[in-house]
Amino acid sequence: MYYFCTMVESNRQKKIAGVLQKDLASVLQEFLRNSGQTGIIVSVSKVSVTVDLSLAKVYVSVFPPEKGNAMVKELNVLKPKIKHQIAQLTKHQLRKMPDLTFYNDDSLEYIEQIEKAVKGEANPIKDPNLLPKRKKN
């Protein structure tokens, strides 16, 4: 007999995710300032950490949304530098720094498309092809 249950984050996972989220937000803002990129806002919307605390999924919201995928690609290239900076900030709180993976959080854009569809004449309920399919990360 198999038991299927959803994994609930432990307090330790939530605590580490919160610390990482706060520190990542400041490091990413500093990264944008130092690279001279203006007109782009990056916010860390969610961080989830695996049970063994070895991996952290970082969901970032980018404004303007058109630059989201390119920014996430760039962040994943710069992971070693970002991880090192975060490790320096959290060295008294974490024994081991989890590996980071960045994902584009496009949920705000998706909600906006739904609102436009509901207000407008295009009805996503009658024509489901109006909204792009969502991928599970």
mmCIF file of C-alpha atoms in Angstrom:
data_model
loop_
_atom_site.group_PDB
_atom_site.id
_atom_site.type_symbol
_atom_site.label_atom_id
_atom_site.label_comp_id
_atom_site.label_asym_id
_atom_site.label_seq_id
_atom_site.Cartn_x
_atom_site.Cartn_y
_atom_site.Cartn_z
ATOM 1 C CA MET A 1 0.000 0.000 0.000
ATOM 2 C CA TYR A 2 1.330 3.427 -0.986
ATOM 3 C CA TYR A 3 0.628 6.621 0.866
ATOM 4 C CA PHE A 4 0.505 9.815 -1.107
ATOM 5 C CA CYS A 5 0.981 12.968 0.859
ATOM 6 C CA THR A 6 2.055 16.497 0.051
ATOM 7 C CA MET A 7 5.317 17.675 1.469
ATOM 8 C CA VAL A 8 4.941 20.434 4.006
ATOM 9 C CA GLU A 9 7.901 22.717 4.502
ATOM 10 C CA SER A 10 9.538 22.379 7.886
ATOM 11 C CA ASN A 11 10.175 25.419 10.046
ATOM 12 C CA ARG A 12 13.890 25.112 9.259
ATOM 13 C CA GLN A 13 13.195 25.182 5.507
ATOM 14 C CA LYS A 14 10.915 28.210 5.892
ATOM 15 C CA LYS A 15 13.489 30.017 8.027
ATOM 16 C CA ILE A 16 16.306 29.400 5.528
ATOM 17 C CA ALA A 17 14.064 30.384 2.612
ATOM 18 C CA GLY A 18 13.190 33.649 4.378
ATOM 19 C CA VAL A 19 16.842 34.464 5.079
ATOM 20 C CA LEU A 20 17.795 33.682 1.473
ATOM 21 C CA GLN A 21 14.887 35.711 0.075
ATOM 22 C CA LYS A 22 15.849 38.823 2.058
ATOM 23 C CA ASP A 23 19.564 38.587 1.248
ATOM 24 C CA LEU A 24 18.998 37.693 -2.415
ATOM 25 C CA ALA A 25 16.781 40.745 -2.871
ATOM 26 C CA SER A 26 19.537 43.086 -1.689
ATOM 27 C CA VAL A 27 22.282 41.275 -3.644
ATOM 28 C CA LEU A 28 20.247 41.336 -6.869
ATOM 29 C CA GLN A 29 19.463 45.056 -6.494
ATOM 30 C CA GLU A 30 23.179 45.714 -5.963
ATOM 31 C CA PHE A 31 23.985 43.567 -9.018
ATOM 32 C CA LEU A 32 21.605 45.659 -11.155
ATOM 33 C CA ARG A 33 23.096 48.931 -9.888
ATOM 34 C CA ASN A 34 26.686 47.796 -10.461
ATOM 35 C CA SER A 35 25.986 46.470 -13.954
ATOM 36 C CA GLY A 36 24.455 49.801 -14.946
ATOM 37 C CA GLN A 37 21.112 48.310 -15.946
ATOM 38 C CA THR A 38 18.441 50.941 -15.493
ATOM 39 C CA GLY A 39 14.708 50.658 -15.962
ATOM 40 C CA ILE A 40 14.597 47.068 -14.667
ATOM 41 C CA ILE A 41 13.125 46.020 -11.355
ATOM 42 C CA VAL A 42 13.862 42.550 -9.996
ATOM 43 C CA SER A 43 12.132 41.227 -6.913
ATOM 44 C CA VAL A 44 12.460 37.845 -5.263
ATOM 45 C CA SER A 45 8.892 36.605 -5.009
ATOM 46 C CA LYS A 46 9.521 33.175 -3.482
ATOM 47 C CA VAL A 47 12.324 30.891 -2.351
ATOM 48 C CA SER A 48 11.751 27.214 -1.665
ATOM 49 C CA VAL A 49 14.413 24.976 -0.170
ATOM 50 C CA THR A 50 14.620 21.187 -0.503
ATOM 51 C CA VAL A 51 14.283 18.946 2.554
ATOM 52 C CA ASP A 52 18.028 18.237 2.657
ATOM 53 C CA LEU A 53 18.725 22.007 2.368
ATOM 54 C CA SER A 54 21.029 21.475 -0.618
ATOM 55 C CA LEU A 55 18.962 23.223 -3.310
ATOM 56 C CA ALA A 56 17.016 26.475 -3.362
ATOM 57 C CA LYS A 57 14.563 27.423 -6.102
ATOM 58 C CA VAL A 58 14.473 31.202 -6.427
ATOM 59 C CA TYR A 59 11.492 32.745 -8.207
ATOM 60 C CA VAL A 60 12.132 36.280 -9.435
ATOM 61 C CA SER A 61 9.627 38.771 -10.781
ATOM 62 C CA VAL A 62 11.077 41.092 -13.407
ATOM 63 C CA PHE A 63 9.611 44.379 -14.586
ATOM 64 C CA PRO A 64 9.232 44.997 -17.504
ATOM 65 C CA PRO A 65 8.080 41.390 -18.074
ATOM 66 C CA GLU A 66 9.595 41.221 -21.596
ATOM 67 C CA LYS A 67 13.067 41.171 -20.016
ATOM 68 C CA GLY A 68 12.202 38.383 -17.553
ATOM 69 C CA ASN A 69 13.554 35.369 -19.449
ATOM 70 C CA ALA A 70 16.792 37.135 -20.413
ATOM 71 C CA MET A 71 17.322 38.294 -16.807
ATOM 72 C CA VAL A 72 16.728 34.781 -15.406
ATOM 73 C CA LYS A 73 19.182 33.358 -17.950
ATOM 74 C CA GLU A 74 21.775 35.937 -16.877
ATOM 75 C CA LEU A 75 21.192 35.221 -13.175
ATOM 76 C CA ASN A 76 21.696 31.491 -13.767
ATOM 77 C CA VAL A 77 25.009 32.260 -15.513
ATOM 78 C CA LEU A 78 26.093 34.439 -12.557
ATOM 79 C CA LYS A 79 25.019 31.842 -9.943
ATOM 80 C CA PRO A 80 28.535 31.207 -8.568
ATOM 81 C CA LYS A 81 29.122 34.919 -7.862
ATOM 82 C CA ILE A 82 25.650 35.389 -6.376
ATOM 83 C CA LYS A 83 26.015 32.229 -4.258
ATOM 84 C CA HIS A 84 29.368 33.463 -2.932
ATOM 85 C CA GLN A 85 27.924 36.851 -1.949
ATOM 86 C CA ILE A 86 24.955 35.214 -0.203
ATOM 87 C CA ALA A 87 27.276 32.773 1.574
ATOM 88 C CA GLN A 88 29.263 35.726 2.938
ATOM 89 C CA LEU A 89 26.077 37.352 4.238
ATOM 90 C CA THR A 90 24.674 34.167 5.786
ATOM 91 C CA LYS A 91 27.863 32.548 7.101
ATOM 92 C CA HIS A 92 26.714 32.881 10.730
ATOM 93 C CA GLN A 93 23.225 31.557 9.977
ATOM 94 C CA LEU A 94 23.842 28.667 7.567
ATOM 95 C CA ARG A 95 26.363 25.854 7.758
ATOM 96 C CA LYS A 96 26.129 25.046 4.063
ATOM 97 C CA MET A 97 24.923 27.365 1.337
ATOM 98 C CA PRO A 98 22.306 25.678 -0.893
ATOM 99 C CA ASP A 99 22.792 25.651 -4.658
ATOM 100 C CA LEU A 100 20.617 28.284 -6.318
ATOM 101 C CA THR A 101 18.417 27.921 -9.393
ATOM 102 C CA PHE A 102 16.563 30.955 -10.708
ATOM 103 C CA TYR A 103 13.110 30.823 -12.304
ATOM 104 C CA ASN A 104 10.988 33.532 -13.878
ATOM 105 C CA ASP A 105 7.842 34.178 -11.832
ATOM 106 C CA ASP A 106 5.364 35.371 -14.428
ATOM 107 C CA SER A 107 2.271 34.938 -12.263
ATOM 108 C CA LEU A 108 1.500 38.698 -12.177
ATOM 109 C CA GLU A 109 1.606 38.864 -15.963
ATOM 110 C CA TYR A 110 -0.611 35.767 -16.185
ATOM 111 C CA ILE A 111 -3.169 37.318 -13.798
ATOM 112 C CA GLU A 112 -3.122 40.515 -15.847
ATOM 113 C CA GLN A 113 -3.878 38.541 -19.023
ATOM 114 C CA ILE A 114 -6.814 36.861 -17.288
ATOM 115 C CA GLU A 115 -8.157 40.233 -16.089
ATOM 116 C CA LYS A 116 -7.868 41.704 -19.587
ATOM 117 C CA ALA A 117 -9.650 38.673 -21.017
ATOM 118 C CA VAL A 118 -12.458 38.921 -18.470
ATOM 119 C CA LYS A 119 -12.937 42.667 -19.073
ATOM 120 C CA GLY A 120 -12.637 42.396 -22.846
ATOM 121 C CA GLU A 121 -14.550 40.539 -25.488
ATOM 122 C CA ALA A 122 -12.088 37.665 -25.697
ATOM 123 C CA ASN A 123 -13.305 34.948 -23.348
ATOM 124 C CA PRO A 124 -10.664 32.395 -22.257
ATOM 125 C CA ILE A 125 -13.420 30.063 -21.021
ATOM 126 C CA LYS A 126 -14.932 29.800 -24.521
ATOM 127 C CA ASP A 127 -11.543 29.872 -26.269
ATOM 128 C CA PRO A 128 -8.823 28.352 -24.019
ATOM 129 C CA ASN A 129 -6.151 29.074 -26.660
ATOM 130 C CA LEU A 130 -6.171 32.759 -25.633
ATOM 131 C CA LEU A 131 -4.052 32.058 -22.558
ATOM 132 C CA PRO A 132 -0.717 30.263 -22.809
ATOM 133 C CA LYS A 133 -0.365 26.920 -21.075
ATOM 134 C CA ARG A 134 1.270 27.152 -17.658
ATOM 135 C CA LYS A 135 4.323 25.002 -16.968
ATOM 136 C CA LYS A 136 4.902 23.445 -13.592
ATOM 137 C CA ASN A 137 8.429 24.137 -12.269
#
